[in-house]
Coordinates of C-alpha atoms in Angstrom, one line a residue:
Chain A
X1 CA -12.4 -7.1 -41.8
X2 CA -8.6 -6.7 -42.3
X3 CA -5.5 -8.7 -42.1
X4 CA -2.6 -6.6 -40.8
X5 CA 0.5 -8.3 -39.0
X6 CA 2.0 -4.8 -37.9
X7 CA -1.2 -4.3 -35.7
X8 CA -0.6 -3.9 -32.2
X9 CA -3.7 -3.7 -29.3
X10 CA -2.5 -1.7 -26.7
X11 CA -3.9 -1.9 -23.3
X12 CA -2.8 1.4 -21.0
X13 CA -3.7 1.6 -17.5
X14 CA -3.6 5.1 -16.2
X15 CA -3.4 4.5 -12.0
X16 CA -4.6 8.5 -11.4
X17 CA -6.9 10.9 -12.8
X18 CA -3.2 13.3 -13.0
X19 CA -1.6 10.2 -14.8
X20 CA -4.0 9.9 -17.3
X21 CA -4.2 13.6 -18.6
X22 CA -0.5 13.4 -19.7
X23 CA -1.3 10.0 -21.3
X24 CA -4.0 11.6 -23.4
X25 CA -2.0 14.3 -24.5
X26 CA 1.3 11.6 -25.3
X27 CA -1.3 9.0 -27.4
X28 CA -2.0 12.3 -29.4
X29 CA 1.2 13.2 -29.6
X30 CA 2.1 10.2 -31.6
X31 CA -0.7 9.9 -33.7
X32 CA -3.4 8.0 -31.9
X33 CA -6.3 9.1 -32.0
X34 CA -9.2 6.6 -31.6
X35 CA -9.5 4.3 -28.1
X36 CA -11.6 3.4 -25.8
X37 CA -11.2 4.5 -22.3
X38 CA -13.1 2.1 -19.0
X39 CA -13.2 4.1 -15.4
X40 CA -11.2 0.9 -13.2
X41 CA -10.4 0.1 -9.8
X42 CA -7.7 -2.3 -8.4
X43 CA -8.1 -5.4 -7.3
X44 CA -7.2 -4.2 -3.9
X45 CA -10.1 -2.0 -3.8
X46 CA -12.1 -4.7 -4.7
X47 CA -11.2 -7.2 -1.7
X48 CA -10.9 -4.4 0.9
X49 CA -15.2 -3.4 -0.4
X50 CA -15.8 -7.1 0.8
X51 CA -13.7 -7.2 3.9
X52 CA -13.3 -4.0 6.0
X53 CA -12.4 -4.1 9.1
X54 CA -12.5 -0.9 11.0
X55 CA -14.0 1.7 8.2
X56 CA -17.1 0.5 7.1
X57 CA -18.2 4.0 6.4
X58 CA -15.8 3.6 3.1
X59 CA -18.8 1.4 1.9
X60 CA -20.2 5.1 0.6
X61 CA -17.1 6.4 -0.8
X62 CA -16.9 6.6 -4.7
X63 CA -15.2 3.1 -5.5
X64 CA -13.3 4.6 -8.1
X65 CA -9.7 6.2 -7.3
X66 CA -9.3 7.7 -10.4
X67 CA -7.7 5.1 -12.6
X68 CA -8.3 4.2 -15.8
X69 CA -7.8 1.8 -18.7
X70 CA -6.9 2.7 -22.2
X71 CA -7.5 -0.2 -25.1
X72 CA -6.5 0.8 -28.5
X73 CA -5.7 -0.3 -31.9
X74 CA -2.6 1.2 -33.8
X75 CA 0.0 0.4 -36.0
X76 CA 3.1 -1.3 -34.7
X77 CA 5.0 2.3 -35.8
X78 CA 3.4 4.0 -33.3
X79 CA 4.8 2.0 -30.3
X80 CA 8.4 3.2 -30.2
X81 CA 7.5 6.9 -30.2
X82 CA 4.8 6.4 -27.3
X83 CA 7.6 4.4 -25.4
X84 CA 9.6 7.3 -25.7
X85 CA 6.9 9.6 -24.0
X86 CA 6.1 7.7 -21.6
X87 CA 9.7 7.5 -20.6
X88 CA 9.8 10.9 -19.8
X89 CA 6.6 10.9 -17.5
X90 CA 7.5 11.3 -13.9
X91 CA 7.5 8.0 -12.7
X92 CA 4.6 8.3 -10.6
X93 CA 2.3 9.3 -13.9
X94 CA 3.7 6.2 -16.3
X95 CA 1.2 4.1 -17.0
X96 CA 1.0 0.3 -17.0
X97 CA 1.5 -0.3 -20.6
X98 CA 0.6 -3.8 -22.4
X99 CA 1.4 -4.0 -26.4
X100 CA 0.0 -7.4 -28.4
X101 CA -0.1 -8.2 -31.6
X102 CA -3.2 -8.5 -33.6
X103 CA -4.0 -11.3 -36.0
X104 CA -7.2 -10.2 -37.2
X105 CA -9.7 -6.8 -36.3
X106 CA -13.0 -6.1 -37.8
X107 CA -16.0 -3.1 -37.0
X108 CA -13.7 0.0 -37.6
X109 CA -11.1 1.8 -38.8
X110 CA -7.6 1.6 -37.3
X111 CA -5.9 4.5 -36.3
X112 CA -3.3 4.3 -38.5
Chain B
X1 CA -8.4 0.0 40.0
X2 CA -5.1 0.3 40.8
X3 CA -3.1 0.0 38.1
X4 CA 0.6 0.2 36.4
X5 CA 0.8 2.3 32.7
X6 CA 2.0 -0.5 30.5
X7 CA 2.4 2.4 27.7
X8 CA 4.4 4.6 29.9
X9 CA 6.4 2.8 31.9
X10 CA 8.5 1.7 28.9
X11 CA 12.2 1.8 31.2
X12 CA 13.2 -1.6 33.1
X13 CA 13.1 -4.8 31.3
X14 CA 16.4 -5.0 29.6
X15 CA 17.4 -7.1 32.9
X16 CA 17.1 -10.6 30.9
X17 CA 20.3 -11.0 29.1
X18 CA 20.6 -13.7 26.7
X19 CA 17.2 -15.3 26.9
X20 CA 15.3 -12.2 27.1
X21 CA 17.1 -11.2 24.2
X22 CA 15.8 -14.3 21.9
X23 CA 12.3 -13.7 23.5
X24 CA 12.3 -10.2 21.6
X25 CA 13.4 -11.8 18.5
X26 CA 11.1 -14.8 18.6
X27 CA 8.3 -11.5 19.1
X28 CA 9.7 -9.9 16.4
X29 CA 9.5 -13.0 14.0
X30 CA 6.2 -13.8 14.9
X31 CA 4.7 -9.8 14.8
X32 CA 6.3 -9.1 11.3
X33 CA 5.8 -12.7 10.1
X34 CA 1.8 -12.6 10.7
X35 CA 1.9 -8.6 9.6
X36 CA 4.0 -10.1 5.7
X37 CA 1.2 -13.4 5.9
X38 CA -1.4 -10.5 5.7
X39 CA -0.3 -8.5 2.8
X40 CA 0.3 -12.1 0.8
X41 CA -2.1 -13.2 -1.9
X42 CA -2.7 -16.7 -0.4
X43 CA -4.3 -14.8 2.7
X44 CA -6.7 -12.6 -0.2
X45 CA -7.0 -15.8 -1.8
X46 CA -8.1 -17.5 1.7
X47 CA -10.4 -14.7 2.8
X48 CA -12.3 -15.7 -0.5
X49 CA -13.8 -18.3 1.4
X50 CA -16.8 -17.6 3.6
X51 CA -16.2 -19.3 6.7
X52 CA -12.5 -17.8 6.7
X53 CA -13.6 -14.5 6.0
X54 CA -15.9 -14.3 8.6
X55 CA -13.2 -15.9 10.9
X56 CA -10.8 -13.3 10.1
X57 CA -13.5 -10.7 10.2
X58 CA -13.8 -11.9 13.6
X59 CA -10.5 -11.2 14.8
X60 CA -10.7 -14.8 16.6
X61 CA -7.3 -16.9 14.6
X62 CA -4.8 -13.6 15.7
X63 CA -6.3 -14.0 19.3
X64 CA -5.9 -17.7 19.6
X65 CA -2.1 -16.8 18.0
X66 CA -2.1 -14.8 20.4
X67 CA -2.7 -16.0 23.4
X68 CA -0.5 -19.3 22.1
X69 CA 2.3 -17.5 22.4
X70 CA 1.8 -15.5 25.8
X71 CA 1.9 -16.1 28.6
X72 CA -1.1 -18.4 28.9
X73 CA 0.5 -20.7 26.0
X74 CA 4.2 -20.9 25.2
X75 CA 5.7 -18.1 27.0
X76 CA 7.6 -16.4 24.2
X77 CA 6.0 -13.0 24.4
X78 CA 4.8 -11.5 28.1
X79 CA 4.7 -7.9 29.5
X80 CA 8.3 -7.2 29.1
X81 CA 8.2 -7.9 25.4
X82 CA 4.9 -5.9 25.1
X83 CA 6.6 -3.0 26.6
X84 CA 9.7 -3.4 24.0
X85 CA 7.2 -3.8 21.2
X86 CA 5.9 -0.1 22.4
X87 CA 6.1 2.8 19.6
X88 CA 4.9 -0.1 17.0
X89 CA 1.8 -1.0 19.2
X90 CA 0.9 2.6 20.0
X91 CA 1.5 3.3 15.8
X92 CA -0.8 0.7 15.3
X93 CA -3.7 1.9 17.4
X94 CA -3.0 5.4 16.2
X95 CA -3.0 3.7 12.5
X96 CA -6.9 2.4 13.6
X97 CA -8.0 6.0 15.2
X98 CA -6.9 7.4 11.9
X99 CA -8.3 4.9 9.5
X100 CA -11.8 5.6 11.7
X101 CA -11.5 9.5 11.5
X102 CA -10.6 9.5 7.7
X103 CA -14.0 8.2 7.2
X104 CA -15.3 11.4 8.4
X105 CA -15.6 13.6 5.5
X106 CA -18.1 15.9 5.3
X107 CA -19.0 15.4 2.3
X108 CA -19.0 11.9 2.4
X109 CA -21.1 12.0 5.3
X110 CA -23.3 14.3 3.4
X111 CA -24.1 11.5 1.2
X112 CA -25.2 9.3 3.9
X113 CA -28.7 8.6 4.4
X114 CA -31.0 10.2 7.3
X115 CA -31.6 6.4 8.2
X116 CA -28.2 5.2 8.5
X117 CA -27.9 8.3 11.5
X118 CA -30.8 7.1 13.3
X119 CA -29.7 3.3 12.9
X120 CA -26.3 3.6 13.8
X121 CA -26.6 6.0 16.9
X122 CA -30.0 4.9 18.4
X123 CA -27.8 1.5 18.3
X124 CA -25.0 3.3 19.8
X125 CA -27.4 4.9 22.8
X126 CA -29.6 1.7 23.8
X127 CA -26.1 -1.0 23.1
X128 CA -24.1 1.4 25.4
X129 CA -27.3 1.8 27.9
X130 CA -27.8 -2.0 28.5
X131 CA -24.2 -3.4 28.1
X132 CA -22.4 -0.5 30.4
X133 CA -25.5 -1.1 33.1
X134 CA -24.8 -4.5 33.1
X135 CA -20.9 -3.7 33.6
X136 CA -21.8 -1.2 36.6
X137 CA -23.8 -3.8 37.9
X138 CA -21.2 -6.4 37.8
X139 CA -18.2 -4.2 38.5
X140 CA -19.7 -2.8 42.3
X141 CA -21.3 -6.3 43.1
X142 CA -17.7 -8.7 42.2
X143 CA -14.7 -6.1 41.3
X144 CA -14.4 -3.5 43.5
X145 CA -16.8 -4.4 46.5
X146 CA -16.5 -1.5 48.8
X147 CA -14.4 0.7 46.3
X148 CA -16.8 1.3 43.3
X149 CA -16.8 4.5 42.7
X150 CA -17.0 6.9 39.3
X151 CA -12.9 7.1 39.0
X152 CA -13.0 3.2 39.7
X153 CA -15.4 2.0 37.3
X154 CA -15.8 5.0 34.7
X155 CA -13.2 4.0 32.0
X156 CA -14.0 0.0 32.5
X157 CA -17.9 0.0 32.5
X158 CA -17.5 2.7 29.1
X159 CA -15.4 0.1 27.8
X160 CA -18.1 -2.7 27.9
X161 CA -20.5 -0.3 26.8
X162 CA -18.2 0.9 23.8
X163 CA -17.7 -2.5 23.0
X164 CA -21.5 -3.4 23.2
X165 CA -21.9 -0.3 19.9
X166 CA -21.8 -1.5 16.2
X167 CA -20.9 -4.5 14.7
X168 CA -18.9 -6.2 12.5
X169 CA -18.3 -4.4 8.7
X170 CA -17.7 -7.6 7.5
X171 CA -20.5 -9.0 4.8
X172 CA -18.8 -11.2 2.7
X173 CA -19.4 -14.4 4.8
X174 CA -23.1 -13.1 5.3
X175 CA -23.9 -13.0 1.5
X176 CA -25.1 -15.7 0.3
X177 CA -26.8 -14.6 -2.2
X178 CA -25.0 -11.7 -5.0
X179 CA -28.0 -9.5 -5.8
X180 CA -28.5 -6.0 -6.3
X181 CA -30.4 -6.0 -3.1
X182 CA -28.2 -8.0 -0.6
X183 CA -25.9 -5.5 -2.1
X184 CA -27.4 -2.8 -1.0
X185 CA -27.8 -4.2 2.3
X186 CA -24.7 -4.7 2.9
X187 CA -23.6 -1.1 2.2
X188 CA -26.0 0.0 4.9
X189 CA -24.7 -2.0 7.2
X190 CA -21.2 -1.2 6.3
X191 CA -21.8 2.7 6.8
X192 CA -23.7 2.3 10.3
X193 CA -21.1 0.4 11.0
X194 CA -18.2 3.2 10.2
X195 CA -20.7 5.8 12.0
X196 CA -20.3 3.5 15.2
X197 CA -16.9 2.6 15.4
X198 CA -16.3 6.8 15.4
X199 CA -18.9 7.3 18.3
X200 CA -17.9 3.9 20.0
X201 CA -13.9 5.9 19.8
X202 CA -14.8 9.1 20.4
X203 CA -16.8 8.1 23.9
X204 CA -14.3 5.9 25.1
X205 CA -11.5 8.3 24.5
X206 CA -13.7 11.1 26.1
X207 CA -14.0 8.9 28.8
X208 CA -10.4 7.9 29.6
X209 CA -9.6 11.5 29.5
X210 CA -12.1 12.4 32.2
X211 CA -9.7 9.9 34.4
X212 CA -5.9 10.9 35.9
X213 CA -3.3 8.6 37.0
X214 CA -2.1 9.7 40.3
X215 CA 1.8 8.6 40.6
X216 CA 0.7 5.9 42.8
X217 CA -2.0 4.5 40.1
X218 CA -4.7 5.4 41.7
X219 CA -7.4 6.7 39.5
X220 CA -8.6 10.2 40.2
X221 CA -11.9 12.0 38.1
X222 CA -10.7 15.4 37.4
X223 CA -12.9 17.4 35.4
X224 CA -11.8 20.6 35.0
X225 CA -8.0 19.0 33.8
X226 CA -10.2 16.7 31.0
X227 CA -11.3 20.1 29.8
X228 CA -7.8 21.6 28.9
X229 CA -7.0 18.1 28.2
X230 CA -9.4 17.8 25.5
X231 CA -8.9 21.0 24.0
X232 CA -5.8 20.3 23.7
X233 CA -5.7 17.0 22.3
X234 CA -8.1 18.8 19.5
X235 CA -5.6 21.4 18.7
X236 CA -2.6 19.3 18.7
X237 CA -4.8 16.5 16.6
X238 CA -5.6 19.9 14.2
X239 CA -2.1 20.8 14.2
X240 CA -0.9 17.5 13.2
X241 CA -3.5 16.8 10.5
X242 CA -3.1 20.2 8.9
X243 CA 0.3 19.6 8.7
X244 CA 0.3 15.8 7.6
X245 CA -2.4 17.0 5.1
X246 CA 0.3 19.5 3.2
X247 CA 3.1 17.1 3.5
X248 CA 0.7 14.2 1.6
X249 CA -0.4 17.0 -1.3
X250 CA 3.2 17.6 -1.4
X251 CA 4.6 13.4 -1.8
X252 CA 1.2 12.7 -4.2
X253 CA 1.2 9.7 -5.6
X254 CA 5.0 8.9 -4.7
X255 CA 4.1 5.5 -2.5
X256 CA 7.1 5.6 -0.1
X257 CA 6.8 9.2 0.2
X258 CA 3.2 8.7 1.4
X259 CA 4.4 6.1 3.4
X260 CA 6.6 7.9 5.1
X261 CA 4.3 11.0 6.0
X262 CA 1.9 8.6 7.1
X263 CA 3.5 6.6 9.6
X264 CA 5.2 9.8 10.9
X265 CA 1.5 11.2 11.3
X266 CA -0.1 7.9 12.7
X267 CA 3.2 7.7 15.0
X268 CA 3.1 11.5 16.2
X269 CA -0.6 11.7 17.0
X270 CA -0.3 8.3 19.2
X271 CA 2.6 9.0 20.5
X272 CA 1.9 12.7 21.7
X273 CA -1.3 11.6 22.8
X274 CA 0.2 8.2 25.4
X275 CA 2.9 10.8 26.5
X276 CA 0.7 13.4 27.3
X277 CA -1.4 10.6 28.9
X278 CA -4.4 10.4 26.7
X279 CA -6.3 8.3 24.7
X280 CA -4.1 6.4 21.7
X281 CA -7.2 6.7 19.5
X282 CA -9.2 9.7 20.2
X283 CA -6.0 12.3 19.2
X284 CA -5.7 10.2 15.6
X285 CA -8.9 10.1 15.2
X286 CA -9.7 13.6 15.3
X287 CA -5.9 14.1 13.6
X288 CA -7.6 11.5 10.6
X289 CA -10.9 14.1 11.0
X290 CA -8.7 16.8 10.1
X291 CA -6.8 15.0 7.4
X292 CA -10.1 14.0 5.2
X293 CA -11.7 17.7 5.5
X294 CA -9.1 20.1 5.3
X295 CA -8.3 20.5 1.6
X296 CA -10.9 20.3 -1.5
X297 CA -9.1 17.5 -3.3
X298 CA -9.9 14.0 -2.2
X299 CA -6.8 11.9 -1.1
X300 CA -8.1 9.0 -2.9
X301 CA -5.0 6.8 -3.8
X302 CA -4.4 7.4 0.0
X303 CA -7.3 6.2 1.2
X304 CA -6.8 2.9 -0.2
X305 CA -3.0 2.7 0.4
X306 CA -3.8 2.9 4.1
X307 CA -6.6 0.9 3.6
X308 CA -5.1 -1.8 2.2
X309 CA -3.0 -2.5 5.8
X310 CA -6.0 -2.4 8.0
X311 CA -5.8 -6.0 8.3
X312 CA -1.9 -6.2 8.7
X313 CA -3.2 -3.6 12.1
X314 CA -6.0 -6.1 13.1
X315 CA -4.3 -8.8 13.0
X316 CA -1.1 -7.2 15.0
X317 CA -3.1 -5.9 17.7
X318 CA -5.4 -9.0 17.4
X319 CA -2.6 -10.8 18.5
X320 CA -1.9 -8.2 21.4
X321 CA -5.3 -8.5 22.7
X322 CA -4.2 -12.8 22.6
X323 CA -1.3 -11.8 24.4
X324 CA -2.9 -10.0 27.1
X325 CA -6.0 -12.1 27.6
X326 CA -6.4 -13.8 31.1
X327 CA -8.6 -16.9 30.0
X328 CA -10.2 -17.6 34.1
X329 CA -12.5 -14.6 34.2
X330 CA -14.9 -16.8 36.6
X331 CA -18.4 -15.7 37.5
X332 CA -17.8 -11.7 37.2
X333 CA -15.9 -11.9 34.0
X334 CA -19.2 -14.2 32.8
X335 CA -21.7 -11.6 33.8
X336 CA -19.6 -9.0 31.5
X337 CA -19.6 -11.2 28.9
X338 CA -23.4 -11.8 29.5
X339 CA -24.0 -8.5 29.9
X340 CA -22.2 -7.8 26.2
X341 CA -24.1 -10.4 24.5
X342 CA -27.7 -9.0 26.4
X343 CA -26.9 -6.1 24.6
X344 CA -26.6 -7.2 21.1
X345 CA -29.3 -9.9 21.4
X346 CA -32.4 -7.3 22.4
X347 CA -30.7 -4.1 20.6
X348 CA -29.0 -5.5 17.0
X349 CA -31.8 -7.4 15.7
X350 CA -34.4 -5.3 16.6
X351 CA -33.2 -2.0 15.1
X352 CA -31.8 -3.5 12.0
X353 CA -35.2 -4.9 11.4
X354 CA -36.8 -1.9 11.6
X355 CA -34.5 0.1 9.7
X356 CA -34.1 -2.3 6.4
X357 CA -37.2 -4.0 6.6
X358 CA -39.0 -1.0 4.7
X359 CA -35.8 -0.2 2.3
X360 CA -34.6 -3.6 1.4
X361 CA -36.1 -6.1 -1.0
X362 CA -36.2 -9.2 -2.5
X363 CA -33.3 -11.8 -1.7
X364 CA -32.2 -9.2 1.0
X365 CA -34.9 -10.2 3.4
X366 CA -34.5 -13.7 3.5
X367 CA -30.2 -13.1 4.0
X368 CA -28.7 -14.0 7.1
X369 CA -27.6 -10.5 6.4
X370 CA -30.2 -9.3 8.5
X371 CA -28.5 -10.8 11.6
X372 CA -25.0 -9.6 10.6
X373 CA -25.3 -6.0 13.5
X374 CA -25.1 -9.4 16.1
X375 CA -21.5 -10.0 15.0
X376 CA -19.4 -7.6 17.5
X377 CA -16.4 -5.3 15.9
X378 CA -12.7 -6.2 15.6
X379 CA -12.7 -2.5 17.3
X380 CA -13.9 -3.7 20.4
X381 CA -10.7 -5.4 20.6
X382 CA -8.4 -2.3 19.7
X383 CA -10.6 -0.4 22.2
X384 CA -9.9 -2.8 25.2
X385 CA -6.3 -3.0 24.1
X386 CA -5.8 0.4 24.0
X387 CA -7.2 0.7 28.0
X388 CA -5.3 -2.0 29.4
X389 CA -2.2 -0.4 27.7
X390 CA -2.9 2.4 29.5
X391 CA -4.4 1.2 32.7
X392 CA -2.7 -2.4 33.3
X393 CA -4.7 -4.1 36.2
X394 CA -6.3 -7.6 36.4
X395 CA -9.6 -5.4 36.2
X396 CA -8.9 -4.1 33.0
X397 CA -7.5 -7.5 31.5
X398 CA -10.4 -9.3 33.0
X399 CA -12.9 -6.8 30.8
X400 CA -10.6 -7.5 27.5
X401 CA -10.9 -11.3 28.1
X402 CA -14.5 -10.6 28.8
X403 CA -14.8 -9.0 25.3
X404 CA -13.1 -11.2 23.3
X405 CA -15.3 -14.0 24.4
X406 CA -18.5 -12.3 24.0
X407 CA -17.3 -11.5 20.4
X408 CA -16.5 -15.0 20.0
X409 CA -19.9 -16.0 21.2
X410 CA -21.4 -13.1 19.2
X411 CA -19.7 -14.9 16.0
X412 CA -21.2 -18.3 16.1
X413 CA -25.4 -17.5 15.5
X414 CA -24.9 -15.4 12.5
X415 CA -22.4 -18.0 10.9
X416 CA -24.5 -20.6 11.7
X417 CA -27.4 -19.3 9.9
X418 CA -25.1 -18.4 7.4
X419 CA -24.3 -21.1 6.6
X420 CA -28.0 -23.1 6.9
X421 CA -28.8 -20.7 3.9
X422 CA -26.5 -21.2 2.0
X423 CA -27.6 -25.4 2.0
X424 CA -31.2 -23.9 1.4
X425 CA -30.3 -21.8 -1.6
X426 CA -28.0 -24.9 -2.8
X427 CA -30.8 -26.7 -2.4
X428 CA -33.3 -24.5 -4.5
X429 CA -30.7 -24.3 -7.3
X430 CA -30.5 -28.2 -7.5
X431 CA -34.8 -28.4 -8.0
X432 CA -34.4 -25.7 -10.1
X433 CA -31.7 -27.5 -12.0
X434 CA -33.5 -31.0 -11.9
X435 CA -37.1 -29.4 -12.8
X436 CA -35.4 -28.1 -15.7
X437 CA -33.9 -31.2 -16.7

């Protein structure tokens, strides 16, 4: 177990299988290289699987839509050069990007 | 059936000045107010709740709106203001004919079970067989006494019959119990569901084709013009969709440009389709065919952006259909409804029996889930909508009032047992609770 104030757990939430290959290549860009990636969906997917209304037929179509959520632990370094590459995405492939710090972390490694 | 083209005869009603003026306003308030109310988070929030959700399901609180404020209630919207409300009611039933088509991909279908087939059109067959006999029967003994005849009663008895297919998608109110198995039930009946509304569509819009408007109103059957007439609605509906399927790879992801390229789709296909007098849903539909199979990559962030207004559509035209009902149906509207109901009483619980009985286990055969296939289809609405637009007469408004009621009554037994198990299982949980204590 470590105590390190200039930890950050970073939470990335690619909204398309195209938005999340440039993600990938940008967290390796600046040095991250551990995370843990979790196939989402929206919540919007999730009310519309309980209430259709004309296309009940969706019921059988994969309930993903490609999106994914990134959860990582880096050093606080790391952050300004991601920002910066994410900045130069498209706007349409930026992802949803949540940065807190960490108090305390135990069971691995950090990336930095 | 004579009858006046409230979708083509759009000229004429900017005679009211002033008043009429406000009444369009007031219209417009009220049609773009309930369309923001159902993109808010307090109406998600609301739909959490069972009885809610299976009231909106229903369709019932945008028909009661509805009819409030038509001509049956406050006056503030009538014919004329349906008429100036035009493209956006015609994009909205193209918006539903798409929505239904998109589901049509073949490899989605490919994925759908042998049993789901058999369910959803044996249901489709025998609903249609009962309810649009009963409608016959009804239509040459009260409507048209003397003048029933194939052009007469063609597009109103496939209506009834149409309406009589499927059933509500809606399970959330029916679940009482969150297991894998209710679950799966309620997939099933989702997908048989989706196969219906597409055959309930399809029919109808076949049918309304098979039926011209001579310039006096009366209705003619002209086969060998349905013919051209459906070819080309399937080349201009291929046309479009190929087209609208290259303009969507081009916009992506970009959410206004998909937007944009989908309400100029939904618009187009309706509105070639009412101008070329046919069906409002059958061109998007096949148009919505077209978009989901031409192309390998699936349009998935599209399917739920245009998924996601499906209610803001419901409850718009849910509201038309208020608008347009004509509450004193007397005896002859009664027997539609009866013959509606018939339908769905001997056909719904019968098949669905049969077909989950032997694939569903556990908690899913003691769910009221098994009596959802009674609940009738918000569709049935759109479709009865879509034919009085197109053939205004007290006939045809008559058979939408007769529709909505028999959905309403379809609504109540399902709910109702809904409901009685969810006390049992609250029940079971608090002798569970106290043995344990």
């Amino acid at each position: 177990m470590g105590e390190r104030t200039d930890m950050r757990l970073l939470v990335l939430i690619a909204r398309s299988e195209a938005a999340f290959d440039p993600l990938v290549t940008g967290l390796l860009d600046v040095g991250i290289s551990g995370a843990t990636v979790v196939e989402s969906r929206g919540l919007a997917a999730v009310l519309r699987q309980d209430l259709p209304i004309f296309a009940g037929l969706a019921a059988f179509l994969p309930q993903t839509t490609g999106s994914r959520v990134v959860i990582s632990l880096c050093g606080a370094d790391r952050l300004e050069a991601l920002r910066a590459y994410v900045a130069e995405l498209p706007p349409g492939d930026r992802p949803l990007a949540i940065a807190l710090p960490v108090d305390s972390f135990f069971g691995l490694e950090p990336t930095s | 059936m004579r009858s006046t083209c409230l979708l083509l005869c759009a000229s004429s009603s900017a005679s009211g000045g002033g008043m009429e003026a406000l009444r369009v306003f007031a219209a417009a308030v009220i049609v773009v107010g309930f369309g923001l109310l159902a993109t808010t988070a307090v109406f998600s929030r609301l739909q959490r709740n069972r009885f809610v959700a299976a009231l909106i399901a229903g369709g019932l609180p945008a028909v009661a709106t509805g009819w409030a404020i038509g001509p049956g209630g406050l006056n503030v919207v009538d014919d004329s203001t349906v008429l100036l409300l035009r493209p956006l009611l015609v994009a909205c039933l193209g918006w539903v004919g798409v929505i239904v088509g998109m589901q049509l991909r073949a490899s989605l279908l490919a994925t759908v079970p042998p049993l789901l087939w058999r369910w959803a059109l044996t249901d489709s067959v025998l609903s249609a067989a009962i309810a649009g006999t009963g409608a016959a029967a009804v239509l040459s003994w009260w409507f048209l006494p003397g003048s029933f005849g194939i052009e007469t009663a063609l597009v109103p008895t496939t209506l009834v019959a149409c309406a009589a297919m499927g059933w509500s998608p809606e399970t959330r109110s029916m679940r009482v119990v969150l297991t894998p198995s209710t679950q799966q039930m309620a997939m099933l009946i989702q997908g048989a569901s989706g196969i219906a509304a597409a055959v309930a569509v399809a029919v109808l819009g076949v049918a309304a084709q098979l039926i011209r408007l001579q310039p006096d109103g009366t209705p003619v059957l002209d086969l060998r013009t349905a013919v051209v007439d459906l070819a080309l609605t399937a080349a201009t509906a291929a046309a479009l969709g190929v087209a609208a399927r290259h303009l969507l790879g081009l916009a992506r992801r970009k959410r206004g440009a998909l937007l944009v390229v989908f309400l100029g789709t939904v618009a187009a296909a309706a509105g070639i389709a009412v101008d070329l007098g046919f069906s409002p849903l059958l061109l998007p539909l096949l148009c919505g065919v077209m978009i989901a199979n031409f192309g390998r990559e699936r349009l998935a962030s599209f399917e739920l952006f245009i998924m996601r207004a499906e209610h803001v559509v419901a409850l718009l035209l849910g509201l038309l259909a208020g608008v347009l009902l004509t509450p004193r149906i007397g005896l002859p509207g009664t027997g539609l409804v009866v013959a509606i109901l018939a339908a769905r009483i001997l056909v719904k619980p019968v098949l669905a029996r049969r077909t989950l009985g032997p694939v569903t286990h556990g908690d899913a055969n003691r769910s009221p889930l098994r009596f959802a296939p009674l609940r009738q289809s918000q569709l049935s609405y759109v479709l009865a909508v879509s034919v009085v637009l197109a053939y205004d007469a007290p006939l045809t408004r008559t058979v939408l009032t007769a529709i909505v009621f028999a959905g309403a009554a379809s609504d109540a037994v399902p709910l109702i047992l809904g409901f009685r198990r969810h006390r049992e299982v609250a029940q079971e949980r608090r002798s569970v609770a106290g043995a344990e204590a």
